[in-house]
Amino acid sequence: MVTSRDVARLAGVSQMTVSRVLQGSNKVAPETRDRVLAAMKEAGYRPHAAARTMRTRRTSTVGVVVADITNPFYPQLLEAVGQALEEAGQRMVLWNAPDAGGSTALSALDEGIVDGLIFTTITEGSEQLGQALRRGDPIVLLHRGLDSLDCDQVTTDNLAGGRAVAEYLVAAGHTRIGFLRGPEQASTARHRERGFRDRLAELGRPLAEDLTAQGAFAHDVAWSAMRDLLSREDPPTAVFCANDLTALGAVDGAVSLGRRVPEDVWVIGYDDIAMASWDSYDITTVRQPIADMARAAVRLLQERLEDRSLPPRKQLFPSELIIRGSTAHTTMP
Amino acid sequence: MVTSRDVARLAGVSQMTVSRVLQGSNKVAPETRDRVLAAMKEAGYRPHAAARTMRTRRTSTVGVVVADITNPFYPQLLEAVGQALEEAGQRMVLWNAPDAGGSTALSALDEGIVDGLIFTTITEGSEQLGQALRRGDPIVLLHRGLDSLDCDQVTTDNLAGGRAVAEYLVAAGHTRIGFLRGPEQASTARHRERGFRDRLAELGRPLAEDLTAQGAFAHDVAWSAMRDLLSREDPPTAVFCANDLTALGAVDGAVSLGRRVPEDVWVIGYDDIAMASWDSYDITTVRQPIADMARAAVRLLQERLEDRSLPPRKQLFPSELIIRGSTAHTTMP
């Protein structure tokens, strides 16, 4: 198959110039543009996306890939992304992809059905994704990042968030501290855990492995895990949960055993989804600035649509500990 | 613009035959097929969708349109639709369309980007939707229906659900019965309210207008409305909420005032979303069989993809009252 590299060689220009011509950029001199177009014709270069972009310039549609829409964090994030796109004059189309790799979405980008993609639940880079990024395709990773990939990424400082929770619990005097982990393949889960563990160790209270369990970012798994922890002879007096959905499950697990939060056990979540602040839960959590992150991802995507040669940018938002009723008890349990 | 009607007239066949040729149906005699294809060529008939269908037969992608993904009912419904589609060998792509009319989705159908559409939050028929249905485009309404439209629809018996709640509350001896309405433009809200009101009147306990308020299918609106109702001199002893999200807001509104559910006030929701059964809420509700409805919608869509001449079908699922802790108190408040 003929590639833009072949076209560039034939026209005696850089691949970037070919890319700029495809985008209709006004940074290319008219005679260069004509030479590139002639080379495309000669080489028989006809990518769908390119053909479409040249015809209509843009589809004004951005694809968003998500893995688990039943975790209330994602509908909130998607709503924010949809609003940010609308402000930018674009529409959103969603792929709920269990593989999180979004191969269908990548194909849609390739065929010019969408202008760009935002991945919200990336867990590992696929060969298809790597290829798309090497071509300079407009793709942004939002919420979950990939250290191994050099591309536009918008995340929050999950390490700092985990550390803040460790400091808060130790300062409150807790010694039996529990932890409900998230799935290892999610960067958010890994970073929150590392920050929490490292800071606890630094403060001389290393996490006791027998007080940790898998929460799996799922209400039912967290519910069972919390009941297990609370049924021990010497149960934890505080449990940090790797996200808010896990914390909701942990609170419900405690409630199901007749335990009171925070009187019998403190519970802390992560994300600050709307539900965390609802009166029945009132959960202390670490806030991610969802609307700001969504706007940043959309902005990075716009900029890359304008100029695919921009260097990869990684934008890190601060996290903030929000104290609520699930811990705000004057005395430790 | 040339339509399939023009082609039909020119070829001396019915529009249905033209449609069958476009779908590559084997119900059309070869000579008829040739005559239709010749007529298309002569008339210059070139719809995108038709061209694409003839080339690739199917995209194996179905579009789903939803208006409010932050209501947890919809992520659950979408997850079920995605699974049903996967079992049928198809992929799902989502439009989160605030207008609920899904004009972008209809355009995607027209351009052959998706094989068919499922609308989950329809509120009124647009001219664009009417045209698509008259052409026999594969479109199914799921969850919310439209009485005025003659097309494939999958709903639950919201009238019967509303009636069941009325009977339950009257049988328990409640006389001060409150109601938090849903948005008037949603068929689900209208039917639940009509069933509830009519049955209460039949039982000699007509709904007191001063004990009704708008819940708007939103947690914050329901929260405020519930606080208003409970702050009256003679507050309701039971409140029926037009959906579960409204019931969660009502419970939290009561909790915020220090009222206990069900000791001080009973709360009933509608839908049976996962969260309704979580220990912190434990809400009595009317169950919609989400997975069955999703599978039915996908099946109706498959059948229409095979044969666009099928008459419109309306499938109605039964609803079921699920008693939980938000009402299951031995004595009425």
XYZ file of C-alpha atoms in Angstrom:
666
model
C 0.000 0.000 0.000
C 1.189 3.506 -0.816
C 1.985 5.570 2.295
C 2.466 9.273 2.911
C 6.183 8.477 3.184
C 6.149 7.341 -0.480
C 4.325 10.515 -1.456
C 6.830 12.654 0.453
C 9.793 10.955 -1.248
C 8.231 11.337 -4.673
C 7.434 15.029 -4.124
C 10.773 15.730 -2.460
C 9.180 17.115 0.715
C 8.910 16.014 4.368
C 6.118 13.775 5.612
C 4.977 16.721 7.731
C 4.414 18.731 4.559
C 2.332 15.905 3.086
C 0.359 15.812 6.305
C -0.165 19.578 6.206
C -1.448 19.379 2.636
C -3.891 16.666 3.696
C -5.147 18.923 6.466
C -5.532 21.849 4.094
C -3.053 23.863 6.169
C -2.219 27.325 4.852
C 1.393 26.919 5.953
C 2.248 25.174 2.668
C 3.234 27.241 -0.358
C 0.813 26.807 -3.294
C 3.490 25.355 -5.617
C 4.561 22.833 -2.941
C 0.934 21.891 -2.407
C 0.483 21.286 -6.159
C 3.643 19.146 -6.238
C 2.392 17.033 -3.317
C -1.065 16.612 -4.851
C 0.537 15.559 -8.158
C 2.724 13.038 -6.303
C -0.336 11.633 -4.504
C -2.076 11.163 -7.823
C 0.991 9.581 -9.444
C 1.530 7.208 -6.505
C -2.163 6.340 -6.256
C -2.306 7.506 -2.638
C -5.941 7.422 -1.490
C -6.423 7.028 2.246
C -10.095 7.303 3.220
C -9.371 9.758 5.968
C -7.292 11.950 3.739
C -9.827 11.882 0.921
C -12.566 12.826 3.308
C -10.602 15.527 5.084
C -9.763 17.145 1.762
C -13.385 17.058 0.689
C -15.119 18.231 3.860
C -12.146 19.421 5.888
C -13.535 17.922 9.130
C -16.312 15.639 10.307
C -16.716 17.767 13.461
C -17.115 14.505 15.342
C -14.744 13.174 17.993
C -14.796 9.580 19.175
C -14.484 8.759 22.872
C -13.554 5.270 24.100
C -14.616 4.029 27.529
C -14.482 0.557 29.111
C -17.024 0.632 31.922
C -19.968 3.009 31.689
C -21.637 1.428 34.728
C -18.960 3.001 36.959
C -20.652 6.403 37.582
C -17.304 8.177 37.209
C -17.350 7.607 33.442
C -20.809 9.001 32.633
C -19.750 12.138 34.535
C -16.459 12.351 32.641
C -18.219 11.700 29.314
C -20.830 14.369 30.052
C -18.007 16.841 30.708
C -16.151 15.819 27.540
C -19.376 16.158 25.542
C -19.894 19.680 26.886
C -16.293 20.701 26.186
C -16.605 19.353 22.643
C -19.880 21.191 22.138
C -18.205 24.444 23.214
C -15.555 23.685 20.577
C -18.269 23.129 17.942
C -17.851 19.357 17.838
C -20.004 16.330 18.492
C -19.161 13.261 20.533
C -19.637 9.640 19.569
C -18.889 6.896 22.101
C -17.456 3.426 21.977
C -18.029 1.302 25.073
C -15.134 -1.076 24.392
C -14.522 -3.886 26.864
C -10.977 -4.335 25.512
C -10.298 -0.638 26.234
C -8.049 -0.710 23.171
C -10.811 0.624 20.988
C -9.804 -1.062 17.740
C -13.199 -0.197 16.239
C -12.705 3.423 17.210
C -9.227 3.424 15.652
C -10.720 2.036 12.441
C -13.356 4.788 12.497
C -10.555 7.352 12.782
C -8.774 5.675 9.897
C -11.891 5.818 7.735
C -12.467 9.474 8.506
C -15.716 8.882 10.391
C -14.254 10.862 13.337
C -11.622 13.604 13.386
C -9.881 12.370 16.513
C -10.129 10.081 19.521
C -10.063 10.450 23.295
C -9.299 7.276 25.274
C -10.535 7.373 28.882
C -9.735 3.830 30.027
C -6.534 2.842 28.285
C -4.737 -0.099 29.913
C -2.031 -0.950 27.414
C -0.901 0.186 24.038
C -1.841 -1.983 21.061
C 0.182 -2.187 17.860
C -2.742 -0.457 16.121
C -2.644 2.434 18.614
C 1.137 2.739 18.306
C 0.877 2.930 14.529
C -1.822 5.596 14.714
C 0.306 7.671 17.105
C 3.418 7.325 14.925
C 1.340 8.643 12.004
C 0.518 11.661 14.175
C -3.185 10.796 14.374
C -5.078 13.099 16.775
C -5.435 10.920 19.882
C -5.492 12.004 23.525
C -5.406 9.783 26.614
C -7.642 11.158 29.369
C -7.855 10.061 33.040
C -5.760 6.924 32.591
C -2.333 7.402 31.033
C 0.353 5.127 29.668
C 3.927 5.831 30.789
C 5.260 3.768 27.909
C 3.543 5.880 25.250
C 4.775 9.209 24.020
C 1.522 10.979 23.254
C -0.886 13.630 24.528
C -2.138 12.644 27.985
C -4.308 14.381 30.597
C -4.275 12.830 34.074
C -4.420 13.866 37.721
C -1.640 13.413 40.234
C -2.782 10.067 41.597
C 0.539 9.567 43.419
C -0.005 12.800 45.385
C -3.629 11.824 46.060
C -2.590 8.488 47.556
C 0.067 10.226 49.663
C -2.447 12.769 50.980
C -4.747 9.991 52.199
C -1.834 8.268 53.991
C -0.899 11.513 55.749
C -4.499 12.213 56.740
C -5.050 8.767 58.283
C -1.729 8.678 60.124
C -2.259 12.227 61.472
C -5.665 11.108 62.787
C -3.937 8.373 64.748
C -5.028 5.267 62.828
C -2.760 2.250 63.161
C -4.983 -0.486 61.669
C -5.286 0.887 58.142
C -6.957 -1.164 55.412
C -6.799 -0.803 51.635
C -9.110 -1.967 48.818
C -7.020 -2.106 45.635
C -8.067 -1.314 42.070
C -7.238 -3.387 38.978
C -3.472 -3.552 38.434
C -3.744 -2.743 34.707
C -5.213 0.734 35.366
C -2.576 3.447 35.787
C -4.883 5.277 38.208
C -5.050 2.234 40.519
C -1.275 1.664 40.373
C -0.361 5.280 41.123
C -2.878 5.734 43.945
C -1.614 2.558 45.598
C 2.051 3.470 45.169
C 1.542 6.959 46.652
C -0.449 5.545 49.567
C 2.020 2.708 50.307
C 5.166 4.786 49.957
C 3.907 7.582 52.189
C 2.661 5.159 54.865
C 6.100 3.515 54.874
C 7.839 6.899 55.083
C 5.668 7.754 58.084
C 6.691 4.523 59.804
C 3.315 2.768 59.358
C 3.871 0.367 56.436
C 0.648 -1.088 55.016
C -0.210 -4.473 56.591
C -0.756 -6.919 53.714
C -3.416 -8.813 55.662
C -5.528 -5.632 55.704
C -5.506 -5.229 51.918
C -7.902 -6.850 49.430
C -8.921 -6.499 45.800
C -11.790 -4.027 45.351
C -11.688 -4.266 41.539
C -13.345 -0.849 40.995
C -16.655 -2.709 41.473
C -19.388 -2.303 44.099
C -20.068 -6.013 44.638
C -16.399 -7.007 44.906
C -15.721 -4.166 47.351
C -18.840 -5.076 49.358
C -17.567 -8.643 49.919
C -13.980 -7.542 50.543
C -15.091 -5.025 53.177
C -17.208 -7.627 54.964
C -14.167 -9.917 55.012
C -11.914 -7.213 56.472
C -14.479 -6.227 59.121
C -15.023 -9.849 60.159
C -11.375 -10.266 61.206
C -10.533 -10.525 64.856
C -8.665 -7.220 64.704
C -10.418 -5.264 61.905
C -9.101 -2.049 60.345
C -10.270 1.267 61.823
C -10.005 2.999 58.428
C -10.161 1.704 54.851
C -8.864 3.574 51.820
C -10.629 2.527 48.595
C -8.968 2.963 45.216
C -12.026 4.732 43.766
C -15.424 6.030 44.861
C -17.403 3.100 43.457
C -15.252 0.842 45.652
C -15.919 3.133 48.620
C -19.689 2.955 48.048
C -19.383 -0.851 48.116
C -17.251 -0.679 51.253
C -19.782 1.538 53.063
C -22.618 -0.793 52.031
C -20.600 -3.827 53.156
C -20.152 -2.180 56.569
C -23.851 -1.199 56.735
C -24.872 -4.777 55.876
C -22.996 -5.969 58.980
C -24.633 -3.318 61.140
C -21.370 -1.319 61.417
C -21.557 2.453 61.405
C -19.443 4.748 59.248
C -17.456 6.609 60.629
C -18.156 5.532 64.235
C -16.935 1.955 63.696
C -14.775 2.400 60.618
C -13.661 5.293 58.418
C -14.017 4.975 54.643
C -12.182 7.066 52.049
C -12.734 6.975 48.292
C -11.172 8.544 45.215
C -12.617 10.650 42.319
C -15.350 12.691 44.036
C -18.188 11.468 41.833
C -21.536 13.181 42.507
C -22.746 10.217 44.529
C -19.900 10.527 47.034
C -21.494 13.757 48.298
C -25.037 12.388 48.529
C -26.337 12.373 52.113
C -26.673 8.588 52.431
C -22.945 8.145 51.716
C -21.230 11.492 52.412
C -17.814 10.040 51.574
C -14.417 11.620 52.173
C -12.555 11.343 48.889
C -9.833 12.727 46.655
C -11.268 15.016 44.020
C -10.313 14.836 40.378
C -11.167 18.106 38.569
C -13.339 16.317 35.997
C -14.566 19.362 34.054
C -11.070 20.899 33.854
C -9.579 17.598 32.699
C -12.233 17.206 30.014
C -11.640 20.713 28.709
C -7.876 20.159 28.689
C -8.220 16.932 26.703
C -10.450 18.617 24.150
C -8.026 21.536 23.865
C -5.028 19.245 23.324
C -7.001 17.413 20.663
C -7.941 20.670 18.879
C -4.328 21.785 18.880
C -3.164 18.495 17.430
C -5.851 18.652 14.750
C -4.385 22.020 13.775
C -0.773 20.867 13.900
C 0.109 17.193 13.967
C 3.804 17.955 14.344
C 3.441 19.264 17.927
C 5.576 17.355 20.463
C 3.612 15.003 22.793
C 2.295 16.844 25.860
C 1.454 15.390 29.265
C -0.797 17.526 31.433
C -1.060 16.650 35.128
C -3.850 18.109 37.289
C -3.545 18.420 41.076
C -5.774 16.291 43.309
C -7.549 17.543 46.426
C -8.614 15.725 49.600
C -12.294 16.437 50.388
C -13.255 15.680 54.003
C -16.824 14.490 54.578
C -18.898 12.522 57.056
C -17.398 9.089 56.349
C -14.304 10.171 58.320
C -15.162 13.499 59.938
C -15.597 12.110 63.389
C -13.940 13.981 66.218
C -12.450 10.818 67.700
C -10.930 7.893 65.860
C -12.942 4.642 66.034
C -33.414 14.572 -5.410
C -34.260 11.156 -6.845
C -36.076 8.885 -4.383
C -36.755 5.166 -4.295
C -40.343 6.054 -5.262
C -39.062 7.478 -8.574
C -37.026 4.330 -9.122
C -40.043 2.144 -8.375
C -42.242 4.052 -10.836
C -39.592 3.901 -13.553
C -39.051 0.156 -13.062
C -42.762 -0.573 -12.728
C -42.357 -2.243 -9.324
C -43.345 -1.436 -5.719
C -41.123 0.606 -3.415
C -40.786 -2.513 -1.292
C -39.176 -4.326 -4.232
C -36.706 -1.462 -4.680
C -35.946 -1.655 -0.978
C -35.420 -5.427 -1.217
C -33.005 -4.994 -4.114
C -31.056 -2.437 -2.070
C -30.808 -4.946 0.775
C -29.644 -7.677 -1.574
C -32.696 -9.771 -0.645
C -33.033 -13.110 -2.446
C -36.806 -12.669 -2.596
C -36.499 -10.653 -5.817
C -36.419 -12.448 -9.183
C -33.137 -11.833 -11.064
C -34.857 -10.132 -14.014
C -36.771 -7.801 -11.673
C -33.531 -7.027 -9.865
C -31.837 -6.130 -13.166
C -34.756 -3.881 -14.132
C -34.581 -2.049 -10.780
C -30.813 -1.614 -10.996
C -31.174 -0.253 -14.554
C -33.871 2.168 -13.337
C -31.599 3.332 -10.500
C -28.820 3.997 -12.959
C -31.132 5.808 -15.379
C -32.654 7.954 -12.622
C -29.278 8.685 -11.051
C -30.364 7.219 -7.718
C -27.344 7.069 -5.384
C -28.156 7.086 -1.679
C -25.014 6.666 0.452
C -26.581 4.011 2.600
C -27.772 2.024 -0.360
C -24.425 2.239 -2.138
C -22.660 1.083 0.968
C -25.114 -1.701 1.740
C -24.743 -3.059 -1.763
C -20.958 -2.958 -1.515
C -20.392 -4.358 1.973
C -23.878 -5.557 2.883
C -23.553 -4.478 6.541
C -21.338 -2.380 8.785
C -22.094 -4.660 11.774
C -22.437 -1.516 13.847
C -25.630 -0.306 15.498
C -26.072 3.219 16.812
C -27.740 3.861 20.157
C -29.076 7.285 21.135
C -29.397 8.339 24.774
C -30.145 11.732 26.346
C -28.844 11.492 29.900
C -25.991 9.104 30.675
C -25.614 10.507 34.207
C -28.917 8.844 35.179
C -27.538 5.401 36.215
C -30.472 3.676 34.516
C -29.043 4.439 31.080
C -25.513 3.064 31.563
C -27.177 -0.158 32.769
C -29.508 -0.256 29.759
C -26.634 0.555 27.381
C -24.463 -2.165 28.906
C -27.307 -4.648 28.312
C -27.856 -3.452 24.740
C -24.110 -3.720 24.087
C -24.093 -7.311 25.334
C -27.162 -8.259 23.283
C -25.568 -6.727 20.191
C -22.322 -8.562 20.848
C -24.236 -11.847 21.043
C -25.721 -10.932 17.657
C -22.228 -10.265 16.271
C -22.622 -6.493 16.200
C -20.900 -3.529 17.767
C -22.481 -0.551 19.490
C -21.723 3.096 18.969
C -23.375 5.713 21.188
C -24.682 9.204 20.715
C -25.327 11.166 23.900
C -27.784 13.598 22.324
C -29.294 16.292 24.543
C -32.085 16.848 21.996
C -32.957 13.132 22.193
C -33.892 13.381 18.527
C -30.526 12.106 17.459
C -30.265 13.978 14.156
C -26.546 13.158 13.998
C -27.327 9.501 14.508
C -29.972 9.609 11.773
C -27.408 11.154 9.429
C -24.957 8.373 10.322
C -27.624 5.836 9.399
C -28.237 7.672 6.161
C -24.530 7.627 5.312
C -24.271 3.919 6.038
C -21.959 4.377 9.043
C -24.375 2.261 11.123
C -26.812 -0.462 10.041
C -29.599 0.627 12.352
C -30.506 2.755 15.354
C -31.968 2.184 18.813
C -33.449 5.263 20.520
C -33.651 4.967 24.332
C -34.861 8.466 25.259
C -37.193 9.574 22.493
C -39.507 12.434 23.486
C -41.094 13.453 20.209
C -40.867 12.501 16.580
C -38.902 14.814 14.304
C -39.586 15.202 10.599
C -36.193 13.531 9.991
C -37.188 10.514 12.104
C -40.587 10.272 10.408
C -38.935 10.265 6.983
C -36.469 7.579 8.038
C -39.306 5.389 9.345
C -41.382 5.877 6.187
C -38.355 4.703 4.184
C -38.372 1.572 6.359
C -35.014 2.389 7.967
C -34.138 -0.057 10.771
C -34.983 1.948 13.895
C -36.273 0.667 17.234
C -37.532 2.740 20.177
C -36.474 1.193 23.497
C -37.669 2.108 27.026
C -39.480 5.281 25.985
C -42.062 4.919 23.234
C -44.080 7.292 21.083
C -47.796 6.565 20.736
C -47.979 8.791 17.686
C -45.352 6.794 15.764
C -46.010 3.558 13.998
C -42.710 1.777 14.404
C -40.911 -0.954 16.349
C -41.053 -0.166 20.080
C -39.999 -2.057 23.220
C -41.345 -0.689 26.499
C -42.562 -1.914 29.878
C -46.077 -1.549 31.169
C -45.585 1.707 33.042
C -49.336 2.142 33.502
C -49.561 -1.183 35.362
C -46.454 -0.286 37.402
C -48.019 2.983 38.561
C -51.253 1.173 39.425
C -49.399 -1.472 41.467
C -47.737 1.218 43.596
C -51.120 2.883 44.255
C -52.615 -0.432 45.366
C -49.653 -1.231 47.611
C -49.742 2.126 49.415
C -53.518 2.162 49.864
C -53.509 -1.439 51.139
C -50.858 -0.435 53.709
C -53.233 2.236 55.007
C -51.506 5.405 53.790
C -53.770 8.424 53.394
C -51.171 11.211 52.990
C -49.542 10.004 49.780
C -46.991 12.184 47.977
C -45.721 12.002 44.408
C -42.534 13.288 42.720
C -43.286 13.610 39.009
C -40.974 12.997 36.047
C -40.617 15.231 32.991
C -43.906 15.454 31.080
C -42.246 14.844 27.696
C -41.084 11.333 28.684
C -43.660 8.622 27.935
C -42.408 6.640 30.959
C -43.157 9.561 33.302
C -46.602 10.172 31.776
C -47.695 6.530 31.944
C -46.414 5.905 35.484
C -48.243 9.007 36.697
C -51.460 8.161 34.874
C -51.537 4.596 36.258
C -50.780 5.844 39.781
C -53.362 8.655 39.690
C -56.129 6.638 38.070
C -55.766 3.714 40.458
C -55.654 5.987 43.540
C -58.866 7.660 42.347
C -60.512 4.287 41.697
C -59.623 3.268 45.251
C -61.245 6.412 46.625
C -57.964 8.142 47.578
C -57.405 10.692 44.783
C -53.900 12.190 44.759
C -53.746 15.472 46.701
C -52.170 18.050 44.371
C -50.460 19.830 47.268
C -48.478 16.635 47.931
C -47.071 16.417 44.406
C -43.948 18.142 43.091
C -41.617 17.970 40.095
C -38.765 15.492 40.618
C -37.443 15.937 37.065
C -35.672 12.531 37.006
C -32.799 14.333 38.788
C -31.243 13.783 42.228
C -30.848 17.450 43.167
C -34.360 18.462 42.084
C -35.878 15.507 43.952
C -33.752 16.291 47.030
C -35.177 19.829 47.257
C -38.737 18.743 46.438
C -38.657 16.071 49.160
C -37.396 18.570 51.742
C -40.257 20.878 50.753
C -42.861 18.123 51.119
C -41.466 16.989 54.476
C -41.395 20.548 55.829
C -45.186 20.934 55.445
C -47.337 21.012 58.518
C -48.976 17.737 57.518
C -46.286 15.927 55.493
C -46.879 12.793 53.395
C -46.299 9.400 55.023
C -45.270 7.845 51.714
C -43.784 9.312 48.522
C -43.827 7.597 45.129
C -41.003 8.797 42.864
C -41.279 8.555 39.074
C -37.876 6.837 38.805
C -35.120 5.448 41.026
C -32.784 8.428 40.611
C -35.625 10.593 41.946
C -36.104 8.135 44.841
C -32.386 8.328 45.727
C -32.729 12.115 45.861
C -35.897 11.804 47.973
C -34.199 9.483 50.485
C -31.209 11.838 50.706
C -33.538 14.826 51.147
C -35.211 13.014 54.050
C -31.825 11.991 55.548
C -30.605 15.601 55.313
C -33.521 16.649 57.532
C -32.798 13.876 60.015
C -35.887 11.903 58.954
C -35.676 8.128 58.834
C -36.804 5.962 55.905
C -39.148 4.067 56.342
C -39.863 4.945 60.022
C -40.826 8.564 59.227
C -41.655 8.288 55.552
C -41.843 5.522 52.951
C -40.095 6.019 49.603
C -40.799 4.078 46.402
C -38.902 4.351 43.138
C -39.175 2.948 39.616
C -36.732 0.998 37.358
C -34.818 -1.153 39.874
C -31.358 0.144 38.968
C -28.496 -1.634 40.753
C -28.151 1.208 43.235
C -31.733 0.804 44.475
C -30.705 -2.494 46.077
C -27.504 -1.177 47.700
C -27.649 -1.349 51.514
C -27.504 2.410 52.123
C -30.703 2.918 50.089
C -32.519 -0.442 49.919
C -35.383 1.078 47.926
C -38.734 -0.504 47.121
C -39.234 -0.054 43.405
C -40.904 -1.290 40.226
C -38.555 -3.450 38.209
C -38.084 -3.068 34.496
C -36.582 -6.244 32.972
C -33.619 -4.353 31.502
C -31.724 -7.306 30.006
C -34.873 -8.796 28.424
C -35.871 -5.428 26.971
C -32.396 -4.919 25.504
C -32.418 -8.363 23.886
C -35.922 -7.762 22.486
C -34.891 -4.447 20.946
C -31.843 -6.021 19.327
C -33.966 -8.904 18.009
C -36.575 -6.538 16.501
C -33.757 -4.606 14.866
C -32.179 -7.761 13.406
C -35.527 -8.850 11.999
C -36.090 -5.478 10.397
C -32.607 -5.525 8.907
C -33.572 -8.824 7.275
C -36.991 -7.635 6.123
C -37.870 -3.956 6.049
C -41.427 -4.697 4.969
C -42.406 -6.191 8.343
C -45.348 -4.378 9.992
C -44.420 -2.182 13.003
C -44.322 -4.194 16.218
C -44.823 -2.931 19.778
C -43.515 -5.199 22.497
C -44.669 -4.524 26.071
C -42.890 -6.117 29.044
C -44.581 -6.605 32.419
C -43.384 -4.629 35.420
C -42.894 -6.042 38.910
C -43.112 -4.415 42.349
C -39.993 -5.204 44.431
C -40.473 -4.633 48.176
C -37.375 -3.512 50.103
C -36.417 -1.685 53.285
C -37.558 1.804 52.235
C -41.154 0.645 52.845
C -40.946 -2.756 54.515
C -41.836 -1.542 57.944
C -44.427 -3.546 59.833
C -46.395 -0.441 60.808
C -47.132 2.585 58.693
C -45.356 5.816 59.765
